[in-house]
PDB file of C-alpha atoms in Angstrom:
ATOM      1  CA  UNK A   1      90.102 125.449 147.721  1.00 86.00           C
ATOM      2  CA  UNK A   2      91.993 123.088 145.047  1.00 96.00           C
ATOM      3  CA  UNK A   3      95.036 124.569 143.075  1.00 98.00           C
ATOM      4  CA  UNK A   4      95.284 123.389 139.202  1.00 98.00           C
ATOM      5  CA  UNK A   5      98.605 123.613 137.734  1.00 98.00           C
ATOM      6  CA  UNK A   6      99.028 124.406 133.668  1.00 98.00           C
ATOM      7  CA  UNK A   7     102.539 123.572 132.174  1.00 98.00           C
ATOM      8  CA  UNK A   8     103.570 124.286 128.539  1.00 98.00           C
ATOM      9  CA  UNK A   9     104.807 122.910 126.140  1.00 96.00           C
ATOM     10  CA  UNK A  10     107.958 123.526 123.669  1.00 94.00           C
ATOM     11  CA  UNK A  11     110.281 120.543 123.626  1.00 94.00           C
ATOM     12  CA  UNK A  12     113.412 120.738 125.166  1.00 96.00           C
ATOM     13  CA  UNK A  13     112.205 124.410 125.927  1.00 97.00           C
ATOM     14  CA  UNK A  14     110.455 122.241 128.704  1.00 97.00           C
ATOM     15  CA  UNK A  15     113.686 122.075 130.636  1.00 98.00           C
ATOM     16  CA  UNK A  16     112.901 125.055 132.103  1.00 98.00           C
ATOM     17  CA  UNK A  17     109.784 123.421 133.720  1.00 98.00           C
ATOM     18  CA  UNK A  18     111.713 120.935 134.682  1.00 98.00           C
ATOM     19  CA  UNK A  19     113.814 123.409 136.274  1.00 98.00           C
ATOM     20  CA  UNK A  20     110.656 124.756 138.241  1.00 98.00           C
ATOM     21  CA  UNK A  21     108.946 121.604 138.997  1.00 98.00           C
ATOM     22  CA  UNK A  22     112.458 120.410 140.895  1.00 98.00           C
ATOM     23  CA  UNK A  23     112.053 123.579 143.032  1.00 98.00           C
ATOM     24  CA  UNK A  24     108.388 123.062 143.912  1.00 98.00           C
ATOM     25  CA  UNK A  25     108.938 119.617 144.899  1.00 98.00           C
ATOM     26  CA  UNK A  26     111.588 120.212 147.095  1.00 97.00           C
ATOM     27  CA  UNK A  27     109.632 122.945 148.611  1.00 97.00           C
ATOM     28  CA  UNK A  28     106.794 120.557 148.903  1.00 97.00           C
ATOM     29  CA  UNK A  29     104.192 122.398 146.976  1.00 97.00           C
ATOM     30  CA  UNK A  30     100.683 120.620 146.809  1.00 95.00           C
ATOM     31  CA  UNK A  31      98.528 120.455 143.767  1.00 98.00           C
ATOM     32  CA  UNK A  32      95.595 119.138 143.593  1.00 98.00           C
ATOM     33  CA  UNK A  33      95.400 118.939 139.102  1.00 98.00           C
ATOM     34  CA  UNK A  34      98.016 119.391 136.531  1.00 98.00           C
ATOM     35  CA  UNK A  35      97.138 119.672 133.029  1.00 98.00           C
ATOM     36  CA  UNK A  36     100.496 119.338 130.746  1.00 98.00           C
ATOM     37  CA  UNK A  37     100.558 120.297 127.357  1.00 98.00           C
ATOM     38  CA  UNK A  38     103.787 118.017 125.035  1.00 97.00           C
ATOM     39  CA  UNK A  39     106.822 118.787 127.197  1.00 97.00           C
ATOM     40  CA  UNK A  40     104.771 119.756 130.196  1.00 98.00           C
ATOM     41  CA  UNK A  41     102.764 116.570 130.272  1.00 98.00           C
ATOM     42  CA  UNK A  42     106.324 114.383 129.632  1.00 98.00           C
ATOM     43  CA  UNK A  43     108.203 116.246 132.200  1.00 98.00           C
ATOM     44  CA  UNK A  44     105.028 117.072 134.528  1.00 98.00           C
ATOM     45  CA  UNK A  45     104.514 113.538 135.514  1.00 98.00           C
ATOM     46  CA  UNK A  46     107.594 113.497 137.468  1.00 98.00           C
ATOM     47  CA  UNK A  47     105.540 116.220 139.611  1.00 98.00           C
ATOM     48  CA  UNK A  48     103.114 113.164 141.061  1.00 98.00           C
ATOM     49  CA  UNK A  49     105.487 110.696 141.295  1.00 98.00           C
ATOM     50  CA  UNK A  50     107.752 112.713 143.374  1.00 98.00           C
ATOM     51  CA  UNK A  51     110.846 111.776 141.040  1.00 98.00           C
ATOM     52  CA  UNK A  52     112.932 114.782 141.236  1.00 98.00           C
ATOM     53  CA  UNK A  53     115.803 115.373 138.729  1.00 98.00           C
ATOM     54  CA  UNK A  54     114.586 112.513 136.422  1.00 98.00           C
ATOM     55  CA  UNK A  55     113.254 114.678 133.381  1.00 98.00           C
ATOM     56  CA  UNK A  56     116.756 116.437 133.465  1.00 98.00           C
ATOM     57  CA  UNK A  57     118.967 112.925 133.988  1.00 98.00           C
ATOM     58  CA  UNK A  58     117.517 111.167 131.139  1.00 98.00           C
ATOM     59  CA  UNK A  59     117.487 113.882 128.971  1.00 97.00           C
ATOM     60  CA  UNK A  60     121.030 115.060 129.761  1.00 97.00           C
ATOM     61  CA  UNK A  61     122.032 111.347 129.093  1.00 97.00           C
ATOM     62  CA  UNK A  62     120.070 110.730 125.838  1.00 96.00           C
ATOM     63  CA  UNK A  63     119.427 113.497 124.287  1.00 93.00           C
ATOM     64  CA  UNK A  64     121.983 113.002 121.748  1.00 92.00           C
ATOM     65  CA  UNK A  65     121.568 109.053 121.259  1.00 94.00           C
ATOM     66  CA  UNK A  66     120.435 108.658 117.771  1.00 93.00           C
ATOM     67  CA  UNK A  67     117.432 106.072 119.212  1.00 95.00           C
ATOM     68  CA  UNK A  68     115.816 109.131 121.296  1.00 96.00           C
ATOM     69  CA  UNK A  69     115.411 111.708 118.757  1.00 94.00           C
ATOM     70  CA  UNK A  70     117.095 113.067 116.000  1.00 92.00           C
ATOM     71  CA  UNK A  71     116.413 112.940 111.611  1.00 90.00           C
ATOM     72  CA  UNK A  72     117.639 109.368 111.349  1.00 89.00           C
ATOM     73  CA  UNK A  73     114.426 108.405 113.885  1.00 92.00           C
ATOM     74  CA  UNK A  74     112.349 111.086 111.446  1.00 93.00           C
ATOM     75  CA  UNK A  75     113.549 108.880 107.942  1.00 91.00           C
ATOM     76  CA  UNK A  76     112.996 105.504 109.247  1.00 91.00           C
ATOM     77  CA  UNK A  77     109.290 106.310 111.472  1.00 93.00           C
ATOM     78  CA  UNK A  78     108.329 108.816 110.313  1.00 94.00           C
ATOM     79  CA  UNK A  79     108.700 110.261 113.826  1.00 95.00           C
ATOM     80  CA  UNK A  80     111.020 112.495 115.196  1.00 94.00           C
ATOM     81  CA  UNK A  81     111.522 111.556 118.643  1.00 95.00           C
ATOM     82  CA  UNK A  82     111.645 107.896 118.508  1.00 96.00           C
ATOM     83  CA  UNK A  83     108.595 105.751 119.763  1.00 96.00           C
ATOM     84  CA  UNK A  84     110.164 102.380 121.286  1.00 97.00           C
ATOM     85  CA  UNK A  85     113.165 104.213 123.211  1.00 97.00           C
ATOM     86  CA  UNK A  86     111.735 107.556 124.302  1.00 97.00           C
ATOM     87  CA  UNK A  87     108.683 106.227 125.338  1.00 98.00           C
ATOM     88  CA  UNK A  88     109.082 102.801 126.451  1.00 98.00           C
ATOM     89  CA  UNK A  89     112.737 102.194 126.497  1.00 97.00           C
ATOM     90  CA  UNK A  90     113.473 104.863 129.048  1.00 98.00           C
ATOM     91  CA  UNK A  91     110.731 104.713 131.854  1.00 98.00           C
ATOM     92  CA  UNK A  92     110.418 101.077 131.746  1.00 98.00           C
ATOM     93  CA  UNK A  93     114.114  99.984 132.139  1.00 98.00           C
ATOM     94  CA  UNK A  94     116.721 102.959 132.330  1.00 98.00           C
ATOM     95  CA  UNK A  95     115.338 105.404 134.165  1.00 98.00           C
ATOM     96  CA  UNK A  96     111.975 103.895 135.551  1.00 98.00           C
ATOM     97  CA  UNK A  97     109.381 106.068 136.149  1.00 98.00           C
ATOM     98  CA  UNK A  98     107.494 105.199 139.553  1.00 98.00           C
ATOM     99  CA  UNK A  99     103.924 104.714 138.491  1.00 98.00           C
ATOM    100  CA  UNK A 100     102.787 103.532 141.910  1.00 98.00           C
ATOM    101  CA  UNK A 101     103.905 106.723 143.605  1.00 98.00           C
ATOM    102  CA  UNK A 102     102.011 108.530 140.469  1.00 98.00           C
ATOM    103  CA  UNK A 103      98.970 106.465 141.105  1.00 98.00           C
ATOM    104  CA  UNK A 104      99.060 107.000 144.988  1.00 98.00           C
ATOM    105  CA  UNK A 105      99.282 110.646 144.889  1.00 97.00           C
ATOM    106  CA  UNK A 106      95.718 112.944 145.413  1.00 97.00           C
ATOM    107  CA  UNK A 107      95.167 114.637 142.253  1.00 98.00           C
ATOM    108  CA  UNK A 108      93.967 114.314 138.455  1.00 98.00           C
ATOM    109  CA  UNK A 109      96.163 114.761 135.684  1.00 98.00           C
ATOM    110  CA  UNK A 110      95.541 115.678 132.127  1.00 98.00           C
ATOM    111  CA  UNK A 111      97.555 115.864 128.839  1.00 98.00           C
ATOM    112  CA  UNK A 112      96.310 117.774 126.237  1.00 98.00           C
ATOM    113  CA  UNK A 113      95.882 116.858 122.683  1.00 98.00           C
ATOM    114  CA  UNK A 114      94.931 118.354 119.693  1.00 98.00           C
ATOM    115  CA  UNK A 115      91.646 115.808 117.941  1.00 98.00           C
ATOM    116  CA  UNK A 116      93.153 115.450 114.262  1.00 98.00           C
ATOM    117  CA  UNK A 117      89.253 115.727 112.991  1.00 98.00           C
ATOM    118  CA  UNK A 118      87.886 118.015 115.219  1.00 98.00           C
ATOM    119  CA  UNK A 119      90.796 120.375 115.648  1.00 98.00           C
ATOM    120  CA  UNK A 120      90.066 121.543 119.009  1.00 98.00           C
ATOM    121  CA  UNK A 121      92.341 120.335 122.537  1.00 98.00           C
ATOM    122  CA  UNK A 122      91.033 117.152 124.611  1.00 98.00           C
ATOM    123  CA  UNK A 123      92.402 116.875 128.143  1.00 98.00           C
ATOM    124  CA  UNK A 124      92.690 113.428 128.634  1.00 98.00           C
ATOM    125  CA  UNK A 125      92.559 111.882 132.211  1.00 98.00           C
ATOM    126  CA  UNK A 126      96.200 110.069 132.748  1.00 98.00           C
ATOM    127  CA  UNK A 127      95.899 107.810 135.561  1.00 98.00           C
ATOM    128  CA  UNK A 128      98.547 104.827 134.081  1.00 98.00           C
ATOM    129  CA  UNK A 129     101.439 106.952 132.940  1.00 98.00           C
ATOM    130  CA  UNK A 130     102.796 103.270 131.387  1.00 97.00           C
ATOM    131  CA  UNK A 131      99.547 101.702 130.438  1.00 98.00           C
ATOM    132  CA  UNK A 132      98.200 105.413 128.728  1.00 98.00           C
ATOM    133  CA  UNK A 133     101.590 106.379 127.310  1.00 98.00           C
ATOM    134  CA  UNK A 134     100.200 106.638 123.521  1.00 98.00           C
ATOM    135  CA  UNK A 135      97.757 109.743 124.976  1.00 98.00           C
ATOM    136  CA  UNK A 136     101.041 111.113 126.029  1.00 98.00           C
ATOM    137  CA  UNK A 137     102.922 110.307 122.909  1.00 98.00           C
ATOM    138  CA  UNK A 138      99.640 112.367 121.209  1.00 98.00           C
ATOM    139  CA  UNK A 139     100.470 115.396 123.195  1.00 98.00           C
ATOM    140  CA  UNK A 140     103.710 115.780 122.424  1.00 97.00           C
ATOM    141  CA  UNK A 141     103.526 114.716 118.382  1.00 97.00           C
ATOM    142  CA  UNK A 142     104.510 117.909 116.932  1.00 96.00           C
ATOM    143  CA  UNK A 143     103.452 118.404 113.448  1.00 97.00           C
ATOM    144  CA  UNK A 144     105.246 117.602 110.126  1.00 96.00           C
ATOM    145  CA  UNK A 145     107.713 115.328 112.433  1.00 95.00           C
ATOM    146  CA  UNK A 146     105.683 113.236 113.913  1.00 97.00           C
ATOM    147  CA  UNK A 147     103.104 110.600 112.446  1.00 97.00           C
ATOM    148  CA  UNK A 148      99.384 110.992 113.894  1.00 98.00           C
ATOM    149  CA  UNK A 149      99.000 109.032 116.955  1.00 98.00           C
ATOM    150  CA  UNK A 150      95.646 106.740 117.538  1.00 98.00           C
ATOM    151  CA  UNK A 151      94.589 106.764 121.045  1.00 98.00           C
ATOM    152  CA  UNK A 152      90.979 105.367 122.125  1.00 98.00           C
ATOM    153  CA  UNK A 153      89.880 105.372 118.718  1.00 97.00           C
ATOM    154  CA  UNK A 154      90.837 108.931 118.000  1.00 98.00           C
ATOM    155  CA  UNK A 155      93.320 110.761 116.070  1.00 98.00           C
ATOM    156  CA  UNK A 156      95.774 113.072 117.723  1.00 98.00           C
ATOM    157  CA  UNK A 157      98.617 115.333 117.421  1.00 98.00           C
ATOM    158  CA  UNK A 158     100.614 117.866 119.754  1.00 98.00           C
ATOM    159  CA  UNK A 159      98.024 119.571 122.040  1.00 98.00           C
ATOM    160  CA  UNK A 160      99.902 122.981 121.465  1.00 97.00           C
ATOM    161  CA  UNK A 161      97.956 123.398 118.438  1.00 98.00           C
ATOM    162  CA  UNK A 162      94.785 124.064 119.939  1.00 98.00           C
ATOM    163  CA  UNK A 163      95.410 125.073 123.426  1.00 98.00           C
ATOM    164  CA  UNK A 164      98.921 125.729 124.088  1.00 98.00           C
ATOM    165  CA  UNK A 165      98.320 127.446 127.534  1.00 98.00           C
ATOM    166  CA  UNK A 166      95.015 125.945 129.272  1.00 98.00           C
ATOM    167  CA  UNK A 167      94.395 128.324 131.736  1.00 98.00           C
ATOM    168  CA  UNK A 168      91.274 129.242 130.587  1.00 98.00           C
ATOM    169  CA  UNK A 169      90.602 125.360 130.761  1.00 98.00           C
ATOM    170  CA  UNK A 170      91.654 124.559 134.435  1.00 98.00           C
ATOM    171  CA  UNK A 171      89.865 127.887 135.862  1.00 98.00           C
ATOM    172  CA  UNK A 172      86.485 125.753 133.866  1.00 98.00           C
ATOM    173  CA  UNK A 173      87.454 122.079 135.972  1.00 98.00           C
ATOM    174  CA  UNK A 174      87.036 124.252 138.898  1.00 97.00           C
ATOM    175  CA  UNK A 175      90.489 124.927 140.240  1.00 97.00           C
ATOM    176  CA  UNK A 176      90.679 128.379 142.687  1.00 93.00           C
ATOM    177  CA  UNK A 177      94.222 129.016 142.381  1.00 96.00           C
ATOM    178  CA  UNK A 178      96.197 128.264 139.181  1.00 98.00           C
ATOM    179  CA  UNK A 179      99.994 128.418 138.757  1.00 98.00           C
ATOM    180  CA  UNK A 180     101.099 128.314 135.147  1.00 98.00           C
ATOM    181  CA  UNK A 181     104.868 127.525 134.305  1.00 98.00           C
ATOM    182  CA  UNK A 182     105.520 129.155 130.819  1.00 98.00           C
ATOM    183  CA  UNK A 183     108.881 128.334 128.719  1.00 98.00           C
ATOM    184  CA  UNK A 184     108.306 131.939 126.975  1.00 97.00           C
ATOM    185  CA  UNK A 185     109.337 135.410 128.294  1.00 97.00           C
ATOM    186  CA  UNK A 186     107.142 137.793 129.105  1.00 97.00           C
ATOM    187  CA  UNK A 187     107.399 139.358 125.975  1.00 96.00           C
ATOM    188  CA  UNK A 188     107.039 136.726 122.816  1.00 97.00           C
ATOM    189  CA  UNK A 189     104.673 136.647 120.205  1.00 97.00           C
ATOM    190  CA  UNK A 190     104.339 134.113 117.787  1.00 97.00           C
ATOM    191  CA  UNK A 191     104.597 135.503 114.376  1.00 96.00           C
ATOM    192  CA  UNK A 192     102.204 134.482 111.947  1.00 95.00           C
ATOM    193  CA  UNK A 193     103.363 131.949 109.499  1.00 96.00           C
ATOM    194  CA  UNK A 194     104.553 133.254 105.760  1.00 97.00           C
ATOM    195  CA  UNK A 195     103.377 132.286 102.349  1.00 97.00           C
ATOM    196  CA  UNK A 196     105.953 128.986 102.023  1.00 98.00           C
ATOM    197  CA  UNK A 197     104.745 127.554 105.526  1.00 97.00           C
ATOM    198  CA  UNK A 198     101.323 127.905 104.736  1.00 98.00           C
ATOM    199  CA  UNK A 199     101.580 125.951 101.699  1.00 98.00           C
ATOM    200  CA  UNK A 200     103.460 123.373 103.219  1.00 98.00           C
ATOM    201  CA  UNK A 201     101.124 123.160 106.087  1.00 98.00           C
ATOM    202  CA  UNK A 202      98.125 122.733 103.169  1.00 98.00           C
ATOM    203  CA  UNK A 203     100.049 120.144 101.254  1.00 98.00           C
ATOM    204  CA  UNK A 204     100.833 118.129 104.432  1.00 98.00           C
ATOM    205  CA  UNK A 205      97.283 118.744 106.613  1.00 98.00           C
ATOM    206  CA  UNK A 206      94.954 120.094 103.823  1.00 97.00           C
ATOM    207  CA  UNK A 207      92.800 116.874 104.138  1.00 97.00           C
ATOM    208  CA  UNK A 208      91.698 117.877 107.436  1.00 98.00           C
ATOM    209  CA  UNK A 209      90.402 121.027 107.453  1.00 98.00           C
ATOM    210  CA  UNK A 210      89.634 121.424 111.170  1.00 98.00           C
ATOM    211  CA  UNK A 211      93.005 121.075 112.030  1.00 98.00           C
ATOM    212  CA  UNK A 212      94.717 123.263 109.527  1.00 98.00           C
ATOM    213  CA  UNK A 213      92.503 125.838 109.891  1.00 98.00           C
ATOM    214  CA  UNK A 214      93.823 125.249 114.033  1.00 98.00           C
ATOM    215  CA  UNK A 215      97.433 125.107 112.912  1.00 98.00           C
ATOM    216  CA  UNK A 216      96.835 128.412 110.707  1.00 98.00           C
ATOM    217  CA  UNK A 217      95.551 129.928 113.692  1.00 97.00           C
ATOM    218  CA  UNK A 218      97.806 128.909 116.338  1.00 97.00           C
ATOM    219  CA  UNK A 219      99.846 132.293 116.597  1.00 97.00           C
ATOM    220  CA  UNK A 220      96.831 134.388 117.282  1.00 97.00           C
ATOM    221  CA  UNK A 221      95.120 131.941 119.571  1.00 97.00           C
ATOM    222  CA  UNK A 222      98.589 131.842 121.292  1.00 98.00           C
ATOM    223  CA  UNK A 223      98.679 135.786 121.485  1.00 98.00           C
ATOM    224  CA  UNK A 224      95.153 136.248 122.376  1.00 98.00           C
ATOM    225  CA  UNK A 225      95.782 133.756 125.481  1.00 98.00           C
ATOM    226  CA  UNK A 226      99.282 135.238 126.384  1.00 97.00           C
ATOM    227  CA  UNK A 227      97.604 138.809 126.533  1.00 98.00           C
ATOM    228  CA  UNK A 228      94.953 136.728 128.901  1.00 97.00           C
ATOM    229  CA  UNK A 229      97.516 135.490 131.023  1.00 98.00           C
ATOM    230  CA  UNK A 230      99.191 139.149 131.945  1.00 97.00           C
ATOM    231  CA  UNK A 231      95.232 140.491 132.663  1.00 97.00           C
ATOM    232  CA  UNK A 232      94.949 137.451 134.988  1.00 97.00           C
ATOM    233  CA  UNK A 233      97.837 138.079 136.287  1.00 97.00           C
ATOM    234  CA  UNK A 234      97.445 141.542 137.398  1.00 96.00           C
ATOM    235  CA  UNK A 235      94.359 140.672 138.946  1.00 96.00           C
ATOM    236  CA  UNK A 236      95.823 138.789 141.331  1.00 95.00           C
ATOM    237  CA  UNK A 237      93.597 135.759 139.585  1.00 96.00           C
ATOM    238  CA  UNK A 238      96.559 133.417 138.724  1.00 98.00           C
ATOM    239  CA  UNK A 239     100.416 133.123 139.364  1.00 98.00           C
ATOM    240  CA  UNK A 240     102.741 132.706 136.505  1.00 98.00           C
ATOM    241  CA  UNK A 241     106.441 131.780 136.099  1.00 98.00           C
ATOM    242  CA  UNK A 242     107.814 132.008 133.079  1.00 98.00           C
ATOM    243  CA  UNK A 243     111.550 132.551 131.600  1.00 98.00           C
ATOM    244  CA  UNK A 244     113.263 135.783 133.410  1.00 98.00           C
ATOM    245  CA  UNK A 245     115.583 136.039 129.923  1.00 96.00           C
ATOM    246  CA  UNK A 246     115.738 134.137 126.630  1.00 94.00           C
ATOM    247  CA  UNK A 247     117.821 131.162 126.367  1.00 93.00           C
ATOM    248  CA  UNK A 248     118.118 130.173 122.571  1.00 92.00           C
ATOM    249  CA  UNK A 249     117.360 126.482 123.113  1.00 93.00           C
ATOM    250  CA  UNK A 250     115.973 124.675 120.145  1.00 90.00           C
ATOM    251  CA  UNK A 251     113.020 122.836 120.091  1.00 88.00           C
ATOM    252  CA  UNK A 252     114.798 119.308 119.579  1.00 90.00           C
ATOM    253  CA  UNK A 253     117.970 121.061 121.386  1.00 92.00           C
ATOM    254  CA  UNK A 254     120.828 118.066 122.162  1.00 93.00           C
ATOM    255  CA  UNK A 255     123.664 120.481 123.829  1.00 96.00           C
ATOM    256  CA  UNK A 256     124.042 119.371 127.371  1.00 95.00           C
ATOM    257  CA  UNK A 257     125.469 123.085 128.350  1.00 97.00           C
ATOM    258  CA  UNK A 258     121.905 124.866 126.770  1.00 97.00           C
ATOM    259  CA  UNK A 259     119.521 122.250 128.464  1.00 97.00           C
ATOM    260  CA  UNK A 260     121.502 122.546 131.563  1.00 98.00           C
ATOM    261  CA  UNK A 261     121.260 126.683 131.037  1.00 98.00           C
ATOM    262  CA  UNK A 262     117.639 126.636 130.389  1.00 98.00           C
ATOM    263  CA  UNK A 263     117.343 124.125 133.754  1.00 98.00           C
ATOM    264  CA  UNK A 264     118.986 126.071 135.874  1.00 98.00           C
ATOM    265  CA  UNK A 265     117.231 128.956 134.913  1.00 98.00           C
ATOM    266  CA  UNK A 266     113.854 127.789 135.944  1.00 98.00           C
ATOM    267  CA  UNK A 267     115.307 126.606 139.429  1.00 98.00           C
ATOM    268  CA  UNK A 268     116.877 129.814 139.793  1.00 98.00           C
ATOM    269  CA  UNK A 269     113.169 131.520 138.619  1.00 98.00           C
ATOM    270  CA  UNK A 270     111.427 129.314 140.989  1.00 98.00           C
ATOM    271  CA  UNK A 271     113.364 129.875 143.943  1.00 98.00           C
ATOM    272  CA  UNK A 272     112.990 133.603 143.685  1.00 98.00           C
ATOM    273  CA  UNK A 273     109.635 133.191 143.307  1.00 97.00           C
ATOM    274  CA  UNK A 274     108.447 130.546 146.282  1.00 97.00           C
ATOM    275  CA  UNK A 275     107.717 133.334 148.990  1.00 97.00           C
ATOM    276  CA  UNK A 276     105.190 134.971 146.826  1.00 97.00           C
ATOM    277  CA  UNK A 277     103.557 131.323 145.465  1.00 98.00           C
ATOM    278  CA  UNK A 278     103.661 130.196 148.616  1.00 96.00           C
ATOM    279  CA  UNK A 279     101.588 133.415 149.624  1.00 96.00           C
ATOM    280  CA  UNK A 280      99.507 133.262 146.516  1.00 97.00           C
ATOM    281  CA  UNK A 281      98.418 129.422 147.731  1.00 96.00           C
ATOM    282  CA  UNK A 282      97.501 130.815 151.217  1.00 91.00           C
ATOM    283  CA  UNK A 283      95.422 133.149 149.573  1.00 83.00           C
ATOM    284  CA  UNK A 284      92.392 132.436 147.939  1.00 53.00           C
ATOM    285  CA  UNK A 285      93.524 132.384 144.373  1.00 45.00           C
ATOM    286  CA  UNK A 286      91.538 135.593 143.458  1.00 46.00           C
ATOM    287  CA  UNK A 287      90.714 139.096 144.229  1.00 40.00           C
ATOM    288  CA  UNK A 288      87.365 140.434 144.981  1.00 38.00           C
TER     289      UNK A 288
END
């Protein structure tokens, strides 16, 4: 039996993953695949290489410097969160990420991206989080902030757009029990977009038609898996965590006191949820 683990995206939303992740690794939870989706890949590698409380330190400390993310990054780049710091800047020299313990550990992990031409999601295999960290720049490029990332000779952007929850995706690799980690309540729906956003959306993406067409129908792809994800879950076929309240946390959010709020509310989540994952995991994933 093999346990695949599906993390969403939505920014600093992600916080609450964080939140979650912390919790599982202190309670030693195995996986044996995580697929991460923009935030949830970021923050999700942390899960492998056993670094708890790094995706909240270095976001606590520099999510307000001006070279991490913010409009000033957006007018000069042409990219929101800013490539050279966030990226490179941060893992590789103030708070290094531990790519040997991510290598060494037993499973496969996969960010998803959304192919620019195609406009359908590509897991991509991350085995060098260092050495692969444009696939995981693609991931987490949302649109209209962030410039299309090249990757292996493709064209990517955040993998949100085409499969923001990959459920569906994991139960296909083969995994028997999967845990998703939402950043969503229970009850949100993404509305679809109005008349203004769809223009801007043409003007900006209009070129490729694959992926506006995706972009255009993000909310209902998003609804129709959400709805999925409750059926599933009644069946006793997946587990799911996801936000017991909303927090109002912004996408690019740079308070310290709402990241830390939206943290602390996936520990506190987690934690009253570890009994029944842990007896979920024992189980075989599924009912008959």
């Amino acid at each position: 039996m093999s346990t695949g683990l599906v993390l969403e995206g939505g920014g600093m939303r992600g916080m609450y993953t964080a939140g979650v992740l912390d919790v599982m690794m202190r309670r030693k939870i195995p996986v044996d695949g995580i697929l991460g989706v923009s935030a949830g890949a970021l923050f999700g590698v942390n899960y492998f290489s056993g670094q708890e409380g790094r995706a909240l330190r270095y976001n606590l400390k520099y999510a307000g410097d001006k070279r991490y993310m913010g409009f000033r990054s957006l007018l000069r780049t042409g990219n929101l969160v800013g490539r050279e710091f966030a990226y490179y800047e941060v893992p590789l020299k103030l708070d290094i990420f531990d790519q040997e313990a991510f290598a060494g550990y037993p499973g496969d992990f996969y960010a998803v991206a959304t192919n620019v031409r195609t406009g359908k999601a590509e897991y991509l295999k991350i085995t060098d989080v260092i050495g692969q960290m444009e696939a995981l720049r693609a991931t987490s490029s949302m649109p209209f902030v962030s410039k299309i990332v090249k990757y292996e000779g493709q064209y990517y952007l955040d993998g949100g757009i085409a499969d923001s929850i990959p459920v569906e995706k994991c139960m296909e690799m083969g995994y028997d029990r999967v845990v998703a980690v939402l950043t969503r309540p229970l009850e949100y729906r993404k509305k679809p977009y109005g008349k203004a956003a769809v223009k801007a959306i043409h003007r900006k993406y209009g070129h490729l038609q694959k992926l506006e067409e995706s972009i255009l129908n993000r909310n209902r792809m998003y609804n129709e898996t959400a709805d999925r994800l409750v059926q599933l879950e009644k069946e006793g076929r997946i587990f799911v965590i996801r936000p017991s309240r909303t927090v109002k946390v912004h996408r690019t959010e740079k308070s310290r006191e709402k990241l830390l709020e939206m943290y602390h509310l996936g520990e506190s989540d987690a934690e009253a949820r570890m009994e029944e994952l842990e007896a979920f995991l024992k189980g075989s994933g599924k009912t008959e």
